[in-house]
CSV table of C-alpha atoms and ligand atoms in Angstrom, one decimal:
chain,number,residue,atom,x,y,z
R,1,UNK,CA,106.2,103.2,87.4
R,2,UNK,CA,106.7,99.9,89.2
R,3,UNK,CA,105.5,96.6,89.8
R,4,UNK,CA,102.4,97.9,91.8
R,5,UNK,CA,100.8,99.2,88.4
R,6,UNK,CA,100.6,95.5,87.4
R,7,UNK,CA,98.2,92.7,88.2
R,8,UNK,CA,100.0,89.6,89.8
R,9,UNK,CA,98.4,86.5,88.2
R,10,UNK,CA,99.0,83.0,89.4
R,11,UNK,CA,97.7,80.5,86.9
R,12,UNK,CA,97.7,76.7,87.0
R,13,UNK,CA,98.3,74.7,83.9
R,14,UNK,CA,97.0,71.4,84.6
R,15,UNK,CA,97.9,69.9,81.3
R,16,UNK,CA,96.6,66.4,80.5
R,17,UNK,CA,95.7,65.6,84.0
R,18,UNK,CA,92.6,65.0,86.1
R,19,UNK,CA,89.5,63.0,85.6
R,20,UNK,CA,86.3,64.7,86.3
R,21,UNK,CA,86.0,63.4,90.0
R,22,UNK,CA,89.8,64.3,90.3
R,23,UNK,CA,89.1,67.8,89.3
R,24,UNK,CA,86.3,68.2,91.4
R,25,UNK,CA,88.1,67.0,94.5
R,26,UNK,CA,91.2,69.4,93.6
R,27,UNK,CA,89.1,72.5,93.2
R,28,UNK,CA,87.0,71.7,96.2
R,29,UNK,CA,90.3,71.4,98.3
R,30,UNK,CA,91.6,74.6,96.6
R,31,UNK,CA,88.7,76.9,97.2
R,32,UNK,CA,89.1,77.6,100.9
R,33,UNK,CA,92.9,77.7,100.5
R,34,UNK,CA,92.9,80.4,98.0
R,35,UNK,CA,89.9,82.5,99.1
R,36,UNK,CA,91.9,85.3,100.8
R,37,UNK,CA,94.2,85.7,97.8
R,38,UNK,CA,95.5,89.1,97.0
R,39,UNK,CA,96.2,88.3,93.5
R,40,UNK,CA,94.4,86.7,90.6
R,41,UNK,CA,94.0,83.2,90.6
R,42,UNK,CA,93.2,81.1,87.3
R,43,UNK,CA,93.2,77.3,86.8
R,44,UNK,CA,93.6,76.2,83.2
R,45,UNK,CA,92.2,72.8,82.8
R,46,UNK,CA,91.6,70.2,80.0
R,47,UNK,CA,88.5,70.8,78.0
R,48,UNK,CA,86.7,67.8,79.7
R,49,UNK,CA,86.9,69.5,82.9
R,50,UNK,CA,85.8,72.9,82.0
R,51,UNK,CA,82.3,72.7,82.7
R,52,UNK,CA,83.1,71.4,86.1
R,53,UNK,CA,85.6,73.8,86.9
R,54,UNK,CA,83.1,76.7,85.9
R,55,UNK,CA,80.2,75.2,88.1
R,56,UNK,CA,82.5,74.6,91.1
R,57,UNK,CA,84.2,78.1,91.0
R,58,UNK,CA,81.1,80.1,90.5
R,59,UNK,CA,81.0,82.7,93.2
R,60,UNK,CA,84.7,82.0,94.3
R,61,UNK,CA,87.8,84.1,93.4
R,62,UNK,CA,89.1,81.4,91.0
R,63,UNK,CA,88.8,82.1,87.3
R,64,UNK,CA,88.8,79.3,84.7
R,65,UNK,CA,91.1,78.9,81.5
R,66,UNK,CA,91.4,76.4,78.9
R,67,UNK,CA,94.9,75.4,77.6
R,68,UNK,CA,94.6,76.0,73.8
R,69,UNK,CA,91.9,77.1,71.2
R,70,UNK,CA,91.7,77.0,67.5
R,71,UNK,CA,91.9,80.3,65.3
R,72,UNK,CA,88.8,79.5,63.3
R,73,UNK,CA,85.3,80.3,64.8
R,74,UNK,CA,84.0,77.0,63.4
R,75,UNK,CA,84.5,74.8,60.4
R,76,UNK,CA,86.0,71.5,59.5
R,77,UNK,CA,88.8,71.2,61.9
R,78,UNK,CA,88.4,67.5,63.6
R,79,UNK,CA,89.3,67.4,67.2
R,80,UNK,CA,89.6,71.3,67.5
R,81,UNK,CA,87.9,73.6,70.0
R,82,UNK,CA,87.1,77.4,69.1
R,83,UNK,CA,87.8,80.5,71.1
R,84,UNK,CA,84.1,81.3,70.7
R,85,UNK,CA,83.0,77.8,72.1
R,86,UNK,CA,85.3,78.5,75.2
R,87,UNK,CA,83.8,82.1,75.6
R,88,UNK,CA,80.4,80.9,75.2
R,89,UNK,CA,80.8,78.5,78.1
R,90,UNK,CA,82.0,81.3,80.4
R,91,UNK,CA,85.7,80.5,80.2
R,92,UNK,CA,87.9,83.6,80.5
R,93,UNK,CA,91.4,82.7,79.9
R,94,UNK,CA,93.4,80.6,77.6
R,95,UNK,CA,96.9,79.6,77.3
R,96,UNK,CA,98.4,80.0,73.8
R,97,UNK,CA,101.7,78.8,72.3
R,98,UNK,CA,102.9,76.5,75.3
R,99,UNK,CA,106.0,74.9,74.6
R,100,UNK,CA,104.5,71.5,74.7
R,101,UNK,CA,102.1,72.6,71.9
R,102,UNK,CA,105.1,73.9,69.9
R,103,UNK,CA,107.3,70.8,70.6
R,104,UNK,CA,104.7,67.9,70.0
R,105,UNK,CA,101.9,69.5,68.0
R,106,UNK,CA,103.5,71.6,65.3
R,107,UNK,CA,102.5,74.9,66.8
R,108,UNK,CA,104.6,77.7,65.1
R,109,UNK,CA,105.0,81.5,65.8
R,110,UNK,CA,102.5,82.1,62.9
R,111,UNK,CA,99.9,79.8,64.2
R,112,UNK,CA,100.5,81.2,67.8
R,113,UNK,CA,99.6,84.5,66.4
R,114,UNK,CA,96.5,83.3,64.7
R,115,UNK,CA,95.3,81.6,68.0
R,116,UNK,CA,95.9,84.9,69.9
R,117,UNK,CA,93.9,86.8,67.5
R,118,UNK,CA,91.0,84.5,67.6
R,119,UNK,CA,91.0,84.5,71.5
R,120,UNK,CA,91.0,88.1,71.7
R,121,UNK,CA,88.3,88.6,69.0
R,122,UNK,CA,86.2,86.2,71.3
R,123,UNK,CA,86.9,88.3,74.3
R,124,UNK,CA,89.2,85.9,75.9
R,125,UNK,CA,92.2,87.0,78.0
R,126,UNK,CA,95.4,85.3,76.5
R,127,UNK,CA,98.3,83.6,78.6
R,128,UNK,CA,100.9,83.6,75.9
R,129,UNK,CA,104.0,81.3,76.4
R,130,UNK,CA,107.4,82.3,75.2
R,131,UNK,CA,110.6,80.8,76.0
R,132,UNK,CA,114.0,79.4,74.9
R,133,UNK,CA,115.2,75.6,74.6
R,134,UNK,CA,118.4,74.7,76.4
R,135,UNK,CA,120.7,74.8,73.4
R,136,UNK,CA,119.3,78.3,72.5
R,137,UNK,CA,120.4,79.5,75.9
R,138,UNK,CA,123.8,77.8,75.6
R,139,UNK,CA,124.1,79.7,72.1
R,140,UNK,CA,123.1,83.0,73.8
R,141,UNK,CA,120.1,83.6,71.8
R,142,UNK,CA,117.7,83.6,74.6
R,143,UNK,CA,116.8,87.2,73.9
R,144,UNK,CA,116.5,86.8,70.2
R,145,UNK,CA,114.1,83.6,70.5
R,146,UNK,CA,111.9,85.5,73.1
R,147,UNK,CA,111.8,88.9,71.1
R,148,UNK,CA,110.9,86.9,67.9
R,149,UNK,CA,108.1,84.8,69.5
R,150,UNK,CA,106.8,87.9,71.4
R,151,UNK,CA,106.7,90.2,68.4
R,152,UNK,CA,105.2,87.5,65.9
R,153,UNK,CA,102.5,86.5,68.6
R,154,UNK,CA,101.6,90.1,69.1
R,155,UNK,CA,101.2,90.8,65.4
R,156,UNK,CA,98.0,92.9,64.8
R,157,UNK,CA,97.2,93.2,68.5
R,158,UNK,CA,96.4,96.8,69.4
R,159,UNK,CA,97.6,98.6,72.4
R,160,UNK,CA,93.8,98.3,73.9
R,161,UNK,CA,94.0,94.6,73.3
R,162,UNK,CA,97.3,94.2,75.4
R,163,UNK,CA,95.4,94.6,78.5
R,164,UNK,CA,93.7,91.1,77.7
R,165,UNK,CA,97.3,89.6,77.1
R,166,UNK,CA,99.6,87.9,79.9
R,167,UNK,CA,103.0,86.8,78.8
R,168,UNK,CA,104.5,84.0,80.4
R,169,UNK,CA,108.1,83.4,80.3
R,170,UNK,CA,108.8,79.8,80.2
R,171,UNK,CA,112.3,78.6,79.6
R,172,UNK,CA,111.7,75.2,78.0
R,173,UNK,CA,114.5,73.5,80.1
R,174,UNK,CA,113.0,74.5,83.2
R,175,UNK,CA,109.6,73.1,82.4
R,176,UNK,CA,108.7,69.8,84.4
R,177,UNK,CA,112.4,69.3,85.1
R,178,UNK,CA,112.7,70.6,88.6
R,179,UNK,CA,115.4,72.8,87.2
R,180,UNK,CA,114.0,76.3,87.9
R,181,UNK,CA,115.5,79.4,86.5
R,182,UNK,CA,117.2,81.5,89.0
R,183,UNK,CA,115.3,84.6,90.1
R,184,UNK,CA,117.8,86.7,88.5
R,185,UNK,CA,117.5,84.8,85.2
R,186,UNK,CA,113.9,85.0,85.3
R,187,UNK,CA,113.8,88.6,86.1
R,188,UNK,CA,116.4,89.5,83.5
R,189,UNK,CA,114.5,87.7,80.7
R,190,UNK,CA,111.1,89.1,81.9
R,191,UNK,CA,112.6,92.6,81.9
R,192,UNK,CA,113.8,92.2,78.5
R,193,UNK,CA,110.5,91.0,77.1
R,194,UNK,CA,109.0,94.1,78.7
R,195,UNK,CA,111.4,96.3,76.9
R,196,UNK,CA,110.6,94.4,73.7
R,197,UNK,CA,107.0,95.2,74.4
R,198,UNK,CA,107.8,99.0,75.1
R,199,UNK,CA,109.3,99.2,71.7
R,200,UNK,CA,106.4,97.6,69.8
R,201,UNK,CA,103.8,99.7,71.8
R,202,UNK,CA,105.2,102.2,74.2
R,203,UNK,CA,106.7,102.4,77.9
R,204,UNK,CA,103.3,102.8,79.7
R,205,UNK,CA,101.6,99.8,77.8
R,206,UNK,CA,104.8,97.8,78.6
R,207,UNK,CA,104.7,98.8,82.5
R,208,UNK,CA,101.2,97.7,82.7
R,209,UNK,CA,101.8,94.1,81.1
R,210,UNK,CA,101.6,91.2,83.6
R,211,UNK,CA,104.6,88.9,82.7
R,212,UNK,CA,104.6,85.6,84.5
R,213,UNK,CA,107.5,83.0,84.9
R,214,UNK,CA,107.0,79.5,84.4
R,215,UNK,CA,109.0,76.4,84.8
R,216,UNK,CA,109.3,74.2,88.0
R,217,UNK,CA,107.8,77.0,90.0
R,218,UNK,CA,106.8,75.6,93.5
R,219,UNK,CA,105.8,76.4,97.1
R,220,UNK,CA,109.5,76.6,98.0
R,221,UNK,CA,111.1,79.0,95.3
R,222,UNK,CA,108.0,81.0,94.7
R,223,UNK,CA,108.8,83.7,97.2
R,224,UNK,CA,112.1,84.6,95.8
R,225,UNK,CA,110.9,84.4,92.1
R,226,UNK,CA,107.9,86.6,92.8
R,227,UNK,CA,109.8,89.2,94.8
R,228,UNK,CA,111.7,90.2,91.5
R,229,UNK,CA,110.4,93.3,89.7
R,230,UNK,CA,109.6,91.9,86.4
R,231,UNK,CA,108.1,88.9,87.6
R,232,UNK,CA,104.5,89.3,87.9
R,233,UNK,CA,103.1,85.9,88.7
R,234,UNK,CA,103.5,82.4,87.7
R,235,UNK,CA,102.3,79.7,85.4
R,236,UNK,CA,102.5,76.6,87.4
R,237,UNK,CA,102.1,73.0,85.9
R,238,UNK,CA,103.1,70.3,88.5
R,239,UNK,CA,102.7,72.2,91.6
R,240,UNK,CA,99.1,73.2,90.5
R,241,UNK,CA,98.0,69.6,90.8
R,242,UNK,CA,98.4,69.7,94.6
R,243,UNK,CA,96.1,72.1,96.4
R,244,UNK,CA,98.5,72.9,99.3
R,245,UNK,CA,101.4,73.7,96.9
R,246,UNK,CA,99.4,75.7,94.5
R,247,UNK,CA,97.9,77.7,97.5
R,248,UNK,CA,101.3,78.2,98.9
R,249,UNK,CA,102.2,80.0,95.7
R,250,UNK,CA,99.2,82.1,95.6
R,251,UNK,CA,99.9,82.9,99.1
R,252,UNK,CA,103.5,84.0,98.1
R,253,UNK,CA,102.1,86.3,95.4
R,254,UNK,CA,99.4,87.9,97.9
R,255,UNK,CA,102.5,89.3,100.1
U,301,PGA,P1,106.1,73.0,85.6
U,301,PGA,O1,105.1,73.5,84.1
U,301,PGA,O2,105.6,74.0,86.7
U,301,PGA,O3,105.7,71.7,85.7
U,301,PGA,O4,107.4,73.2,85.1
U,301,PGA,C1,105.0,74.6,83.7
U,301,PGA,C2,104.2,74.9,82.6
U,301,PGA,O5,104.5,74.2,81.7
U,301,PGA,O6,103.3,75.9,82.3
């Protein structure tokens, strides 16, 4: 089996950017540019832009995701949004465990697992982020960190549910820094994560799993990263905020 058995997914992660009028303008610009994509195209937007994004992308090939969700269906969790609330709106994807959530909002592997479970139960597709810090890479424990994050996040996830999981390998030192991992580094860690999944489930399930790379992927380096055997798409931050840049990455993934 090879790359052809897997879906290539290019997902934008807008983070805390774009007011509603700005979101509308970006999506309107993006739609014609990505209409001929030969890969899955997702935009993950702030909660306040979900309704706008869903309305504007209706009938197009762009799918909409959120950037996080809580693990409970409802309850006394001021400021949180449940997976069920997202699903009910028509949202299809959700990013879970992004390094910024881990770094600034106390997200742990255990809460990542709880959110993954809740998102799957609600019927969403999860973009699960894993990746090492710079000092962890320097200590030579990139594989250990990625294996641990992957194993804990997938606890209690069945093989059937794995078809609604996308893993995004995002080395934290490459996010928003302009320091992209080399295509060899990305391919090596993505391949390693696939081997971890093969051990947890089986080789067939691992071969079918989409594993993205994220971290300063842009219009210039996308071609080389996406050509690698284990790089099945990208999770794009900064470059997803500019329609021509995001469209260029989508075009690179469509080759
Ligand atoms: P970046 O962000 O493309 O701006 O590095 C990627 C991400 O955080 O998902």
